[in-house]
C-alpha positions as semicolon CSV with decimal commas, in nm:
position;residue;x (nm);y (nm);z (nm)
1;L;0,000;0,000;0,000
2;S;0,150;0,332;-0,110
3;I;0,108;0,646;0,098
4;H;0,001;0,813;-0,229
5;S;-0,300;0,579;-0,244
6;F;-0,435;0,649;0,105
7;P;-0,807;0,731;0,093
8;T;-0,941;1,073;0,190
9;R;-1,124;1,122;0,516
10;R;-1,464;1,107;0,342
11;S;-1,408;0,797;0,133
12;S;-1,505;0,529;0,385
13;D;-1,477;0,415;0,743
14;L;-1,164;0,225;0,642
15;G;-1,032;0,543;0,488
16;M;-1,090;0,725;0,816
17;V;-0,898;0,459;1,007
18;I;-0,606;0,480;0,765
19;F;-0,613;0,859;0,767
20;C;-0,604;0,871;1,147
21;S;-0,323;0,617;1,151
22;L;-0,123;0,830;0,909
23;C;-0,179;1,140;1,125
24;G;-0,057;0,939;1,421
25;L;0,259;0,846;1,232
26;I;0,325;1,209;1,145
27;C;0,286;1,314;1,508
28;L;0,513;1,028;1,616
29;I;0,793;1,133;1,382
30;R;0,761;1,494;1,492
31;R;0,787;1,395;1,857
32;L;1,087;1,176;1,784
33;T;1,254;1,461;1,596
34;I;1,205;1,693;1,892
35;Y;1,339;1,421;2,122
36;F;1,643;1,376;1,902
37;S;1,713;1,751;1,897
38;L;1,717;1,751;2,276
39;G;1,976;1,476;2,281
40;F;2,000;1,106;2,205
41;T;2,214;0,886;2,424
42;V;2,286;0,515;2,427
43;P;2,355;0,321;2,748
44;I;2,729;0,277;2,778
45;Q;2,719;-0,067;2,933
46;P;2,670;-0,360;2,688
47;G;2,344;-0,544;2,723
48;P;1,986;-0,580;2,593
49;E;1,887;-0,220;2,674
50;R;2,180;-0,081;2,475
51;D;2,100;-0,312;2,182
52;R;1,731;-0,212;2,187
53;T;1,817;0,159;2,200
54;I;2,051;0,130;1,901
55;A;1,802;-0,074;1,699
56;R;1,523;0,171;1,779
57;F;1,731;0,467;1,665
58;V;1,829;0,301;1,337
59;H;1,465;0,208;1,268
60;I;1,353;0,566;1,337
61;N;1,597;0,693;1,074
62;Q;1,494;0,427;0,823
63;F;1,129;0,514;0,876
64;A;1,186;0,889;0,839
65;A;1,389;0,834;0,520
66;R;1,117;0,617;0,367
67;L;0,854;0,879;0,446
68;M;1,069;1,145;0,279
69;A;1,106;0,919;-0,024
70;T;0,733;0,966;-0,091
71;E;0,817;1,330;-0,177
72;L;0,515;1,454;0,016
73;A;0,587;1,800;0,156
74;V;0,454;1,707;0,499
75;F;0,736;1,455;0,539
76;D;1,033;1,691;0,541
77;Y;1,285;1,540;0,780
78;S;1,597;1,673;0,613
79;L;1,713;1,835;0,938
80;F;1,669;1,500;1,111
81;A;1,893;1,348;0,842
82;L;2,151;1,620;0,892
83;W;2,167;1,563;1,267
84;T;2,227;1,192;1,212
85;M;2,495;1,247;0,948
86;R;2,667;1,505;1,167
87;S;2,681;1,275;1,468
88;A;2,802;0,980;1,262
89;L;3,048;1,146;1,028
90;E;3,170;1,483;1,151
91;T;3,374;1,372;1,451
92;A;3,696;1,174;1,415
93;P;3,628;0,815;1,537
94;P;3,877;0,832;1,830
95;C;3,696;1,141;1,963
96;V;3,340;1,004;1,952
97;S;3,160;1,013;2,287
98;P;3,071;0,672;2,436
99;S;2,713;0,797;2,475
100;D;2,692;0,869;2,099
101;P;2,841;0,548;1,963
102;L;2,919;0,482;1,600
103;E;2,734;0,151;1,640
104;A;2,411;0,353;1,642
105;F;2,487;0,651;1,423
106;V;2,674;0,485;1,134
107;P;2,393;0,240;1,041
108;A;2,140;0,521;1,087
109;A;2,336;0,753;0,858
110;A;2,386;0,472;0,608
111;A;2,008;0,422;0,599
112;W;1,961;0,773;0,461
113;I;2,212;0,701;0,185
114;S;2,064;0,362;0,104
115;I;1,704;0,485;0,090
116;L;1,742;0,847;-0,021
117;G;2,100;0,884;-0,145
118;P;2,039;1,049;-0,486
119;Q;1,803;1,303;-0,331
120;V;2,045;1,384;-0,049
121;Y;2,319;1,439;-0,307
122;H;2,111;1,710;-0,472
123;W;1,996;1,880;-0,152
124;D;2,141;2,230;-0,142
125;K;1,984;2,417;0,145
126;E;2,101;2,610;0,445
127;F;1,911;2,615;0,771
128;E;1,848;2,945;0,941
129;H;2,088;3,021;1,221
130;G;2,156;3,308;1,457
131;P;2,103;3,429;1,815
132;R;1,724;3,390;1,794
133;V;1,709;3,042;1,640
134;G;2,037;2,879;1,736
135;A;2,232;2,673;1,483
136;P;2,043;2,351;1,405
137;G;2,242;2,288;1,087
138;K;2,586;2,354;1,231
139;G;2,870;2,114;1,169
140;G;3,065;1,883;1,393
141;P;3,440;1,922;1,458
142;L;3,526;1,817;1,102
143;W;3,282;2,072;0,956
144;E;3,311;2,342;1,218
145;N;3,315;2,643;0,985
146;G;3,116;2,501;0,697
147;K;2,768;2,565;0,562
148;H;2,479;2,516;0,805
149;G;2,306;2,274;0,575
150;F;2,357;2,048;0,275
151;C;2,610;2,097;-0,004
152;K;2,837;1,891;-0,225
153;E;3,140;1,966;-0,007
154;R;2,969;1,834;0,303
155;W;2,853;1,530;0,109
156;E;3,217;1,466;0,014
157;L;3,323;1,489;0,380
158;W;3,057;1,234;0,472
159;R;3,171;0,996;0,200
160;K;3,533;1,019;0,315
161;S;3,426;0,971;0,677
162;F;3,239;0,654;0,588
163;G;3,562;0,533;0,427
164;A;3,767;0,620;0,733
165;I;3,522;0,440;0,963
166;A;3,534;0,133;0,739
167;E;3,909;0,116;0,800
168;T;3,883;0,182;1,175
169;G;3,998;-0,096;1,404
170;G;3,948;-0,121;1,776
171;D;3,616;-0,224;1,921
172;L;3,407;-0,131;1,617
173;S;3,232;-0,441;1,486
174;E;3,280;-0,571;1,136
175;D;2,907;-0,520;1,074
176;V;2,940;-0,147;1,139
177;R;3,256;-0,120;0,930
178;S;3,088;-0,310;0,648
179;C;2,788;-0,081;0,670
180;A;3,014;0,225;0,644
181;R;3,204;0,070;0,354
182;Q;2,884;0,004;0,159
183;A;2,749;0,354;0,227
184;G;3,072;0,512;0,104
185;K;3,062;0,296;-0,208
186;T;2,700;0,393;-0,275
187;M;2,783;0,762;-0,238
188;K;3,071;0,731;-0,487
189;E;2,844;0,552;-0,734
190;I;2,585;0,828;-0,701
191;E;2,852;1,090;-0,772
192;I;2,975;0,904;-1,082
193;D;2,621;0,851;-1,208
194;R;2,527;1,218;-1,169
195;K;2,847;1,340;-1,335
196;S;2,786;1,099;-1,623
197;T;2,430;1,226;-1,659
198;R;2,550;1,588;-1,674
199;L;2,812;1,504;-1,938
200;N;2,555;1,324;-2,152
201;S;2,315;1,618;-2,121
202;S;2,587;1,861;-2,224
203;H;2,683;1,644;-2,519
204;Q;2,323;1,626;-2,640
205;Y;2,290;2,004;-2,602
206;Y;2,582;2,072;-2,835
207;L;2,451;1,817;-3,082
C-alpha cells in the first residue's frame, strides 16, 4: 500500500482509520525529531537495553527516510537526516563520545544514503541560524566552519568519513565497518552517475 493511495477522510470508514493512523505516524515522527534535537544517548554498558536503543534509533531513521522518499511535503525530515549524518560522520572516530556510539549513528546515517541517497546528493539548502534560532544545521568538529546545511562539499566529507570508519579498528564491529564501507561505495556511485548524466546532457545540447 503506497502512501500516495491512502483514501481521503470522506471515502469510507476504512479510509478514516487509515487517515487517522497516518496522522498518528506524522505526530510520532515529529515527537521523535524533537526528542532527538534535545539529545540522544545510548547506554554505555553492553546489554539488551543498549541493543534495543541502538536498533530503535536506526529504525527511526529508516522510517523517516522512507517517508521522505514519498516526496510529500509534509514529510520533510531533512534536518533529522543532517543531525544523524553530523553525529556519525563529523567527529573523528577516536573522539566520539561513548554515549553517541558509531554503532548507532553509522547504520542510521547509512540508511539515509541507502534509501534516499540520490536526493540527499542534490539537496542544497542552508538552515536558518543566529542568536534567535540557534544553529540547528551547524557542523561537527570536522565541519566546524562550513555551511549550516547540505552541499556537495559536506557530502564529500561524509563519504570520506564513511571510508575512514570502514578502516577503523578497535572495538568497532565488522558489521558497522561493512555498513560504512557500503554507504561510502554507494555515495561514490551516485557521484559518478550524476556526473555521467550531466556530461551526456551537455553532449546532447551541443549536438
